mmCIF file of C-alpha atoms (C1' of nucleotides) in Angstrom:
data_model
loop_
_atom_site.group_PDB
_atom_site.id
_atom_site.type_symbol
_atom_site.label_atom_id
_atom_site.label_comp_id
_atom_site.label_asym_id
_atom_site.label_seq_id
_atom_site.Cartn_x
_atom_site.Cartn_y
_atom_site.Cartn_z
ATOM 1 C CA MET Q 1 91.463 96.381 108.472
ATOM 2 C CA PRO Q 2 92.312 98.852 105.801
ATOM 3 C CA GLU Q 3 95.133 97.862 103.509
ATOM 4 C CA LEU Q 4 96.352 99.919 100.565
ATOM 5 C CA PRO Q 5 93.173 99.580 98.398
ATOM 6 C CA GLU Q 6 90.938 100.621 101.276
ATOM 7 C CA VAL Q 7 93.145 103.597 102.117
ATOM 8 C CA GLU Q 8 93.166 104.644 98.438
ATOM 9 C CA THR Q 9 89.354 104.379 98.397
ATOM 10 C CA VAL Q 10 89.170 106.594 101.491
ATOM 11 C CA ARG Q 11 91.597 109.055 99.876
ATOM 12 C CA ARG Q 12 89.433 109.350 96.773
ATOM 13 C CA GLY Q 13 86.289 109.819 98.801
ATOM 14 C CA LEU Q 14 87.846 112.452 101.036
ATOM 15 C CA THR Q 15 89.269 114.261 98.023
ATOM 16 C CA GLN Q 16 85.756 114.643 96.633
ATOM 17 C CA LEU Q 17 84.325 115.693 99.975
ATOM 18 C CA VAL Q 18 86.900 117.964 101.636
ATOM 19 C CA GLU Q 19 89.593 119.012 99.171
ATOM 20 C CA GLY Q 20 89.634 122.788 99.296
ATOM 21 C CA ALA Q 21 87.746 122.951 102.567
ATOM 22 C CA LYS Q 22 88.976 125.245 105.342
ATOM 23 C CA VAL Q 23 89.316 123.946 108.888
ATOM 24 C CA ASN Q 24 87.890 126.429 111.365
ATOM 25 C CA THR Q 25 88.408 124.722 114.717
ATOM 26 C CA ILE Q 26 89.442 121.276 115.897
ATOM 27 C CA ASP Q 27 88.306 119.161 118.848
ATOM 28 C CA VAL Q 28 90.850 116.664 120.105
ATOM 29 C CA LEU Q 29 88.896 114.161 122.198
ATOM 30 C CA TYR Q 30 91.721 111.623 122.455
ATOM 31 C CA PRO Q 31 95.101 113.420 122.598
ATOM 32 C CA LYS Q 32 97.160 110.201 122.563
ATOM 33 C CA MET Q 33 96.190 109.857 118.917
ATOM 34 C CA ILE Q 34 98.456 112.742 117.831
ATOM 35 C CA ASN Q 35 102.239 113.171 117.971
ATOM 36 C CA VAL Q 36 102.233 116.788 119.122
ATOM 37 C CA SER Q 37 100.464 118.611 121.908
ATOM 38 C CA GLU Q 38 96.792 119.380 121.519
ATOM 39 C CA LYS Q 39 97.710 123.087 121.501
ATOM 40 C CA GLU Q 40 100.280 122.751 118.746
ATOM 41 C CA PHE Q 41 97.934 120.561 116.687
ATOM 42 C CA LYS Q 42 95.241 123.233 116.802
ATOM 43 C CA ASP Q 43 97.595 126.213 116.423
ATOM 44 C CA VAL Q 44 99.143 124.742 113.284
ATOM 45 C CA LEU Q 45 95.996 123.527 111.510
ATOM 46 C CA GLN Q 46 93.121 125.758 112.542
ATOM 47 C CA LYS Q 47 92.208 128.436 109.998
ATOM 48 C CA HIS Q 48 93.998 126.563 107.222
ATOM 49 C CA GLN Q 49 92.792 124.951 104.063
ATOM 50 C CA ILE Q 50 93.158 121.282 103.004
ATOM 51 C CA ILE Q 51 94.597 121.705 99.530
ATOM 52 C CA ARG Q 52 95.217 118.060 98.578
ATOM 53 C CA ILE Q 53 95.071 114.553 99.978
ATOM 54 C CA ASP Q 54 97.859 112.140 98.980
ATOM 55 C CA ARG Q 55 98.600 108.545 99.908
ATOM 56 C CA ARG Q 56 101.807 106.599 100.427
ATOM 57 C CA GLY Q 57 101.348 102.922 101.240
ATOM 58 C CA LYS Q 58 98.649 102.825 103.911
ATOM 59 C CA TYR Q 59 99.334 106.416 105.047
ATOM 60 C CA LEU Q 60 97.030 109.308 104.172
ATOM 61 C CA LEU Q 61 98.714 112.698 103.752
ATOM 62 C CA PHE Q 62 96.542 115.773 104.166
ATOM 63 C CA ARG Q 63 98.382 118.721 102.580
ATOM 64 C CA PHE Q 64 97.525 122.075 104.123
ATOM 65 C CA ASP Q 65 97.994 125.572 102.676
ATOM 66 C CA ASN Q 66 100.737 126.409 105.196
ATOM 67 C CA ASP Q 67 103.246 123.785 103.956
ATOM 68 C CA MET Q 68 102.257 121.374 106.705
ATOM 69 C CA THR Q 69 101.171 117.758 106.247
ATOM 70 C CA LEU Q 70 98.887 115.805 108.516
ATOM 71 C CA VAL Q 71 99.895 112.159 108.181
ATOM 72 C CA SER Q 72 97.163 109.732 109.175
ATOM 73 C CA HIS Q 73 97.354 105.958 109.607
ATOM 74 C CA LEU Q 74 94.058 104.135 110.139
ATOM 75 C CA ARG Q 75 95.643 100.935 111.546
ATOM 76 C CA MET Q 76 92.853 98.447 112.098
ATOM 77 C CA GLU Q 77 89.550 100.246 112.537
ATOM 78 C CA GLY Q 78 90.122 103.909 111.726
ATOM 79 C CA LYS Q 79 87.662 105.723 109.466
ATOM 80 C CA TYR Q 80 86.692 109.177 108.375
ATOM 81 C CA ASP Q 81 83.155 110.535 108.121
ATOM 82 C CA VAL Q 82 81.903 113.890 106.934
ATOM 83 C CA GLU Q 83 78.764 114.964 108.761
ATOM 84 C CA PRO Q 84 76.679 118.085 109.256
ATOM 85 C CA ASP Q 85 77.820 120.394 112.056
ATOM 86 C CA GLY Q 86 76.564 119.506 115.502
ATOM 87 C CA THR Q 87 75.873 115.804 115.021
ATOM 88 C CA GLU Q 88 76.277 114.042 118.332
ATOM 89 C CA PRO Q 89 79.756 112.453 118.506
ATOM 90 C CA THR Q 90 79.781 108.713 119.141
ATOM 91 C CA LYS Q 91 82.068 107.217 121.784
ATOM 92 C CA HIS Q 92 84.417 106.224 118.954
ATOM 93 C CA THR Q 93 84.841 109.790 117.657
ATOM 94 C CA HIS Q 94 88.324 111.020 118.566
ATOM 95 C CA ILE Q 95 89.154 114.062 116.416
ATOM 96 C CA ILE Q 96 86.687 116.533 114.918
ATOM 97 C CA PHE Q 97 87.700 119.043 112.238
ATOM 98 C CA HIS Q 98 84.999 121.722 112.067
ATOM 99 C CA LEU Q 99 84.916 122.997 108.486
ATOM 100 C CA ASP Q 100 83.836 126.507 107.539
ATOM 101 C CA ASP Q 101 80.832 125.267 105.523
ATOM 102 C CA ASN Q 102 78.777 123.776 108.357
ATOM 103 C CA ARG Q 103 80.260 120.319 107.989
ATOM 104 C CA GLU Q 104 82.596 118.305 110.185
ATOM 105 C CA LEU Q 105 85.334 115.882 109.218
ATOM 106 C CA ARG Q 106 85.489 113.262 111.949
ATOM 107 C CA TYR Q 107 88.043 110.594 112.682
ATOM 108 C CA LYS Q 108 86.505 107.531 114.333
ATOM 109 C CA ASP Q 109 88.287 104.474 115.591
ATOM 110 C CA SER Q 110 86.753 101.837 117.829
ATOM 111 C CA ARG Q 111 90.181 100.398 118.713
ATOM 112 C CA LYS Q 112 91.984 103.761 119.087
ATOM 113 C CA PHE Q 113 94.924 102.173 117.234
ATOM 114 C CA GLY Q 114 95.108 104.815 114.526
ATOM 115 C CA ARG Q 115 97.655 107.642 114.743
ATOM 116 C CA MET Q 116 98.125 111.128 113.300
ATOM 117 C CA TYR Q 117 101.428 112.875 112.815
ATOM 118 C CA LEU Q 118 101.911 116.551 112.085
ATOM 119 C CA VAL Q 119 105.024 117.334 110.012
ATOM 120 C CA LYS Q 120 106.418 120.009 107.725
ATOM 121 C CA ASN Q 121 106.087 119.213 104.015
ATOM 122 C CA GLY Q 122 109.082 117.084 103.085
ATOM 123 C CA ASP Q 123 109.656 115.861 106.636
ATOM 124 C CA GLU Q 124 107.452 112.783 106.139
ATOM 125 C CA LYS Q 125 110.620 110.702 105.951
ATOM 126 C CA THR Q 126 111.403 111.492 109.582
ATOM 127 C CA LEU Q 127 108.450 109.331 110.602
ATOM 128 C CA SER Q 128 109.434 105.753 111.385
ATOM 129 C CA GLY Q 129 106.912 104.096 109.111
ATOM 130 C CA LEU Q 130 107.377 106.448 106.167
ATOM 131 C CA GLY Q 131 111.149 106.801 106.286
ATOM 132 C CA THR Q 132 111.824 103.219 105.257
ATOM 133 C CA ILE Q 133 108.683 102.413 103.253
ATOM 134 C CA GLY Q 134 109.158 100.268 100.139
ATOM 135 C CA PRO Q 135 107.912 100.895 96.608
ATOM 136 C CA GLU Q 136 104.226 101.176 95.771
ATOM 137 C CA PRO Q 137 102.864 97.985 94.218
ATOM 138 C CA THR Q 138 102.546 99.245 90.649
ATOM 139 C CA ASP Q 139 104.135 98.010 87.447
ATOM 140 C CA GLU Q 140 106.409 101.081 87.248
ATOM 141 C CA THR Q 141 107.638 101.132 90.853
ATOM 142 C CA LEU Q 142 107.729 97.459 91.827
ATOM 143 C CA THR Q 143 110.194 96.068 89.314
ATOM 144 C CA PHE Q 144 111.360 92.488 88.889
ATOM 145 C CA ASP Q 145 114.983 93.482 89.481
ATOM 146 C CA TYR Q 146 114.090 95.123 92.795
ATOM 147 C CA MET Q 147 112.009 92.138 93.941
ATOM 148 C CA LYS Q 148 114.719 89.662 92.974
ATOM 149 C CA SER Q 149 117.474 91.616 94.712
ATOM 150 C CA ILE Q 150 115.677 91.935 98.036
ATOM 151 C CA MET Q 151 114.146 88.433 97.946
ATOM 152 C CA ASN Q 152 117.434 86.695 97.220
ATOM 153 C CA LYS Q 153 118.890 88.288 100.389
ATOM 154 C CA ALA Q 154 115.992 87.318 102.661
ATOM 155 C CA ARG Q 155 116.235 84.112 104.686
ATOM 156 C CA GLY Q 156 112.924 84.393 106.527
ATOM 157 C CA LYS Q 157 109.461 83.188 105.546
ATOM 158 C CA ILE Q 158 107.749 84.832 102.580
ATOM 159 C CA LYS Q 159 104.604 85.898 104.424
ATOM 160 C CA PRO Q 160 106.275 88.145 107.023
ATOM 161 C CA PHE Q 161 108.525 89.393 104.224
ATOM 162 C CA LEU Q 162 105.488 90.570 102.243
ATOM 163 C CA LEU Q 163 103.901 92.126 105.336
ATOM 164 C CA ASN Q 164 107.053 94.152 106.012
ATOM 165 C CA GLN Q 165 106.165 97.593 104.627
ATOM 166 C CA SER Q 166 109.818 98.450 104.025
ATOM 167 C CA ASN Q 167 109.971 95.727 101.343
ATOM 168 C CA ILE Q 168 106.726 96.552 99.533
ATOM 169 C CA ALA Q 169 104.217 99.259 100.589
ATOM 170 C CA GLY Q 170 100.626 98.436 101.269
ATOM 171 C CA LEU Q 171 100.167 94.664 101.659
ATOM 172 C CA GLY Q 172 98.341 93.484 104.797
ATOM 173 C CA ASN Q 173 97.152 90.126 106.020
ATOM 174 C CA ILE Q 174 94.269 89.739 103.570
ATOM 175 C CA TYR Q 175 95.981 90.536 100.282
ATOM 176 C CA CYS Q 176 99.110 88.745 101.447
ATOM 177 C CA ASP Q 177 97.221 85.423 101.825
ATOM 178 C CA GLU Q 178 95.474 86.105 98.530
ATOM 179 C CA VAL Q 179 98.579 86.715 96.417
ATOM 180 C CA LEU Q 180 100.395 83.718 97.920
ATOM 181 C CA TRP Q 181 97.430 81.495 96.991
ATOM 182 C CA LEU Q 182 97.264 83.031 93.521
ATOM 183 C CA THR Q 183 100.959 82.295 93.039
ATOM 184 C CA SER Q 184 100.793 78.824 94.651
ATOM 185 C CA ILE Q 185 103.455 79.665 97.226
ATOM 186 C CA HIS Q 186 103.287 78.345 100.801
ATOM 187 C CA PRO Q 187 103.329 81.227 103.315
ATOM 188 C CA GLU Q 188 106.250 79.605 105.195
ATOM 189 C CA THR Q 189 108.431 79.138 102.139
ATOM 190 C CA GLN Q 190 111.942 80.501 102.669
ATOM 191 C CA THR Q 191 112.038 83.756 100.679
ATOM 192 C CA ASN Q 192 115.410 83.292 99.017
ATOM 193 C CA LEU Q 193 114.394 79.867 97.636
ATOM 194 C CA ILE Q 194 111.603 81.324 95.498
ATOM 195 C CA THR Q 195 112.511 80.975 91.808
ATOM 196 C CA ASP Q 196 112.768 83.825 89.308
ATOM 197 C CA GLU Q 197 109.639 82.599 87.558
ATOM 198 C CA GLU Q 198 107.738 82.621 90.852
ATOM 199 C CA ILE Q 199 109.080 86.072 91.715
ATOM 200 C CA GLU Q 200 107.736 87.451 88.461
ATOM 201 C CA ALA Q 201 104.380 85.675 88.914
ATOM 202 C CA LEU Q 202 104.171 86.978 92.498
ATOM 203 C CA ARG Q 203 104.979 90.496 91.317
ATOM 204 C CA LYS Q 204 102.300 90.376 88.643
ATOM 205 C CA ASN Q 205 99.723 88.982 91.073
ATOM 206 C CA ILE Q 206 100.477 91.664 93.696
ATOM 207 C CA ILE Q 207 100.101 94.459 91.147
ATOM 208 C CA ALA Q 208 96.944 93.015 89.586
ATOM 209 C CA GLU Q 209 95.322 92.195 92.923
ATOM 210 C CA ILE Q 210 95.864 95.668 94.366
ATOM 211 C CA LYS Q 211 94.665 97.273 91.159
ATOM 212 C CA MET Q 212 91.513 95.133 91.084
ATOM 213 C CA ALA Q 213 90.804 95.738 94.779
ATOM 214 C CA ILE Q 214 91.014 99.482 94.278
ATOM 215 C CA LYS Q 215 88.621 99.165 91.395
ATOM 216 C CA GLY Q 216 86.231 97.250 93.686
ATOM 217 C CA HIS Q 217 86.600 99.929 96.415
ATOM 218 C CA GLY Q 218 88.384 97.648 98.843
ATOM 219 C CA THR Q 219 87.425 94.755 101.047
ATOM 220 C CA THR Q 220 84.713 94.646 103.642
ATOM 221 C CA VAL Q 221 85.977 92.695 106.611
ATOM 222 C CA HIS Q 222 84.690 93.719 110.014
ATOM 223 C CA SER Q 223 83.427 97.248 109.633
ATOM 224 C CA TYR Q 224 85.282 98.782 106.726
ATOM 225 C CA SER Q 225 83.469 101.467 104.770
ATOM 226 C CA ASN Q 226 84.658 104.466 102.774
ATOM 227 C CA ALA Q 227 84.098 108.135 103.497
ATOM 228 C CA PHE Q 228 80.599 107.879 102.017
ATOM 229 C CA GLY Q 229 79.724 104.992 104.309
ATOM 230 C CA GLU Q 230 79.738 102.584 101.359
ATOM 231 C CA ALA Q 231 80.907 99.045 101.904
ATOM 232 C CA GLY Q 232 83.669 97.705 99.669
ATOM 233 C CA GLN Q 233 82.863 94.996 97.154
ATOM 234 C CA PHE Q 234 86.139 93.174 96.990
ATOM 235 C CA GLN Q 235 85.299 90.504 99.572
ATOM 236 C CA ASN Q 236 83.418 88.778 96.791
ATOM 237 C CA HIS Q 237 86.778 88.096 95.148
ATOM 238 C CA LEU Q 238 88.660 86.633 98.109
ATOM 239 C CA HIS Q 239 89.930 83.109 97.472
ATOM 240 C CA VAL Q 240 91.398 82.082 100.830
ATOM 241 C CA TYR Q 241 91.056 84.807 103.447
ATOM 242 C CA GLY Q 242 88.245 83.924 105.871
ATOM 243 C CA ARG Q 243 87.605 80.625 104.069
ATOM 244 C CA LYS Q 244 89.185 78.090 106.433
ATOM 245 C CA GLY Q 245 87.560 74.683 105.909
ATOM 246 C CA GLU Q 246 86.124 75.568 102.533
ATOM 247 C CA PRO Q 247 87.340 73.803 99.373
ATOM 248 C CA CYS Q 248 90.206 75.357 97.404
ATOM 249 C CA GLU Q 249 88.876 76.810 94.150
ATOM 250 C CA ARG Q 250 91.673 75.166 92.214
ATOM 251 C CA CYS Q 251 91.845 71.637 93.659
ATOM 252 C CA ASP Q 252 88.968 71.178 96.154
ATOM 253 C CA THR Q 253 91.358 70.463 99.019
ATOM 254 C CA LEU Q 254 90.020 71.989 102.263
ATOM 255 C CA LEU Q 255 91.767 75.249 103.149
ATOM 256 C CA GLU Q 256 93.712 75.297 106.404
ATOM 257 C CA LYS Q 257 94.478 78.072 108.880
ATOM 258 C CA ILE Q 258 97.812 78.322 110.683
ATOM 259 C CA LYS Q 259 99.816 80.971 112.537
ATOM 260 C CA VAL Q 260 102.734 82.495 110.671
ATOM 261 C CA ALA Q 261 104.670 85.162 112.561
ATOM 262 C CA GLN Q 262 101.702 85.385 114.967
ATOM 263 C CA ARG Q 263 99.220 86.173 112.162
ATOM 264 C CA GLY Q 264 96.277 84.077 111.135
ATOM 265 C CA THR Q 265 97.148 82.581 107.719
ATOM 266 C CA THR Q 266 94.802 80.669 105.429
ATOM 267 C CA TYR Q 267 96.194 78.600 102.580
ATOM 268 C CA CYS Q 268 95.694 75.465 100.510
ATOM 269 C CA PRO Q 269 97.918 72.599 101.792
ATOM 270 C CA ASN Q 270 97.802 70.937 98.391
ATOM 271 C CA CYS Q 271 98.630 73.672 95.907
ATOM 272 C CA GLN Q 272 100.850 75.753 98.202
ATOM 273 C CA ARG Q 273 103.757 73.445 99.074
ATOM 274 C CA LYS Q 274 106.372 74.598 101.572
ATOM 275 C CA VAL Q 275 109.931 74.957 100.289
ATOM 276 C CA VAL Q 276 112.763 75.121 102.852
ATOM 277 C CA GLU Q 277 116.438 74.169 102.905
ATOM 278 C "C1'" DC S 1 86.037 87.234 135.150
ATOM 279 C "C1'" DA S 2 89.979 85.683 132.571
ATOM 280 C "C1'" DC S 3 91.586 84.988 128.386
ATOM 281 C "C1'" DT S 4 92.119 85.428 123.381
ATOM 282 C "C1'" DA S 5 92.084 87.425 118.807
ATOM 283 C "C1'" DT S 6 92.979 91.205 115.991
ATOM 284 C "C1'" DG S 7 97.077 94.227 112.422
ATOM 285 C "C1'" DT S 8 100.823 96.973 112.720
ATOM 286 C "C1'" DT S 9 104.773 98.970 114.565
ATOM 287 C "C1'" DC S 10 108.206 99.087 117.955
ATOM 288 C "C1'" DC S 11 111.630 97.100 120.982
ATOM 289 C "C1'" DC S 12 114.910 93.807 122.393
ATOM 290 C "C1'" DA S 13 118.026 89.744 121.996
ATOM 291 C "C1'" DC S 14 120.797 86.973 119.253
ATOM 292 C "C1'" DG B 1 121.770 94.294 110.013
ATOM 293 C "C1'" DG B 2 118.570 90.435 109.397
ATOM 294 C "C1'" DT B 3 115.557 87.687 111.982
ATOM 295 C "C1'" DG B 4 112.398 86.181 115.442
ATOM 296 C "C1'" DG B 5 109.852 86.697 119.593
ATOM 297 C "C1'" DG B 6 107.126 89.425 122.113
ATOM 298 C "C1'" DA B 7 104.918 93.932 123.789
ATOM 299 C "C1'" DA B 8 101.823 97.562 123.180
ATOM 300 C "C1'" DC B 9 97.839 99.599 121.467
ATOM 301 C "C1'" DA B 10 92.171 99.060 123.030
ATOM 302 C "C1'" DT B 11 88.265 96.559 122.546
ATOM 303 C "C1'" DA B 12 84.918 92.882 121.521
ATOM 304 C "C1'" DG B 13 83.879 88.355 121.945
ATOM 305 C "C1'" DT B 14 84.040 83.767 124.264
#
DNA sequence: CACTATGTTCCCAC
DNA sequence: GGTGGGAACATAGT
């Protein structure tokens, strides 16, 4: 389940491996994965060079030398591998970019949930997910004033609020549970009742958590690995996610798991008290 | 075999 | 337009 730190780790790995590489031909084994026809996908990208790989939230943006961008979202299980030409594709291999140096960039996805979108440079905003995406969780872009203004208007629960990518880019289920525990906020607390002090603490925890997770190359839950096939190390730092029934590290109360907006949610019933009107 | 869990986005109703 | 409920995606696991 790649969230922002995992996607950033993939971006860095791919930059080392394929920045500057030229795509000779492309095999599209699962056409539903792309937003244009197989023919257009190939016609636009074949014989062109990947000049840079950017990231926005959980989206990867492959910049090509013809002013086109291939936007890629990994969703739950998507991953990229770079392999020598001619390696037998697995049943989870869906797109193969044959490079001109006897290597292949392969997109694999056991759930087939991932999607790729081909757009002109600058047209990224026309995509539903990217058009309304919120600020990146960094100290410069995620300001207290912004957080306060959107949180004071929100009447729903804080957890779905944080998962909404148009509020803040990049948080998923894992880091969401983590930052709420770190800030001692119950996931079902009504967003507009969170105090200014808590907003600032939450902001700081989000920024620090994402930064630390990127440093640790992301989380390994299920089958996540980066472009080099390395597992992330961040799972060693998780305080609540996947720890239902274990004692809270702050107060020893057993962690509980509930459903919030249909998502599994682990929290400490003692130090995360619900606040509602 | 039927059902459920999984994360995210999209769609619809209020 | 915010909010919530549910669908869809595809598969593995029970």
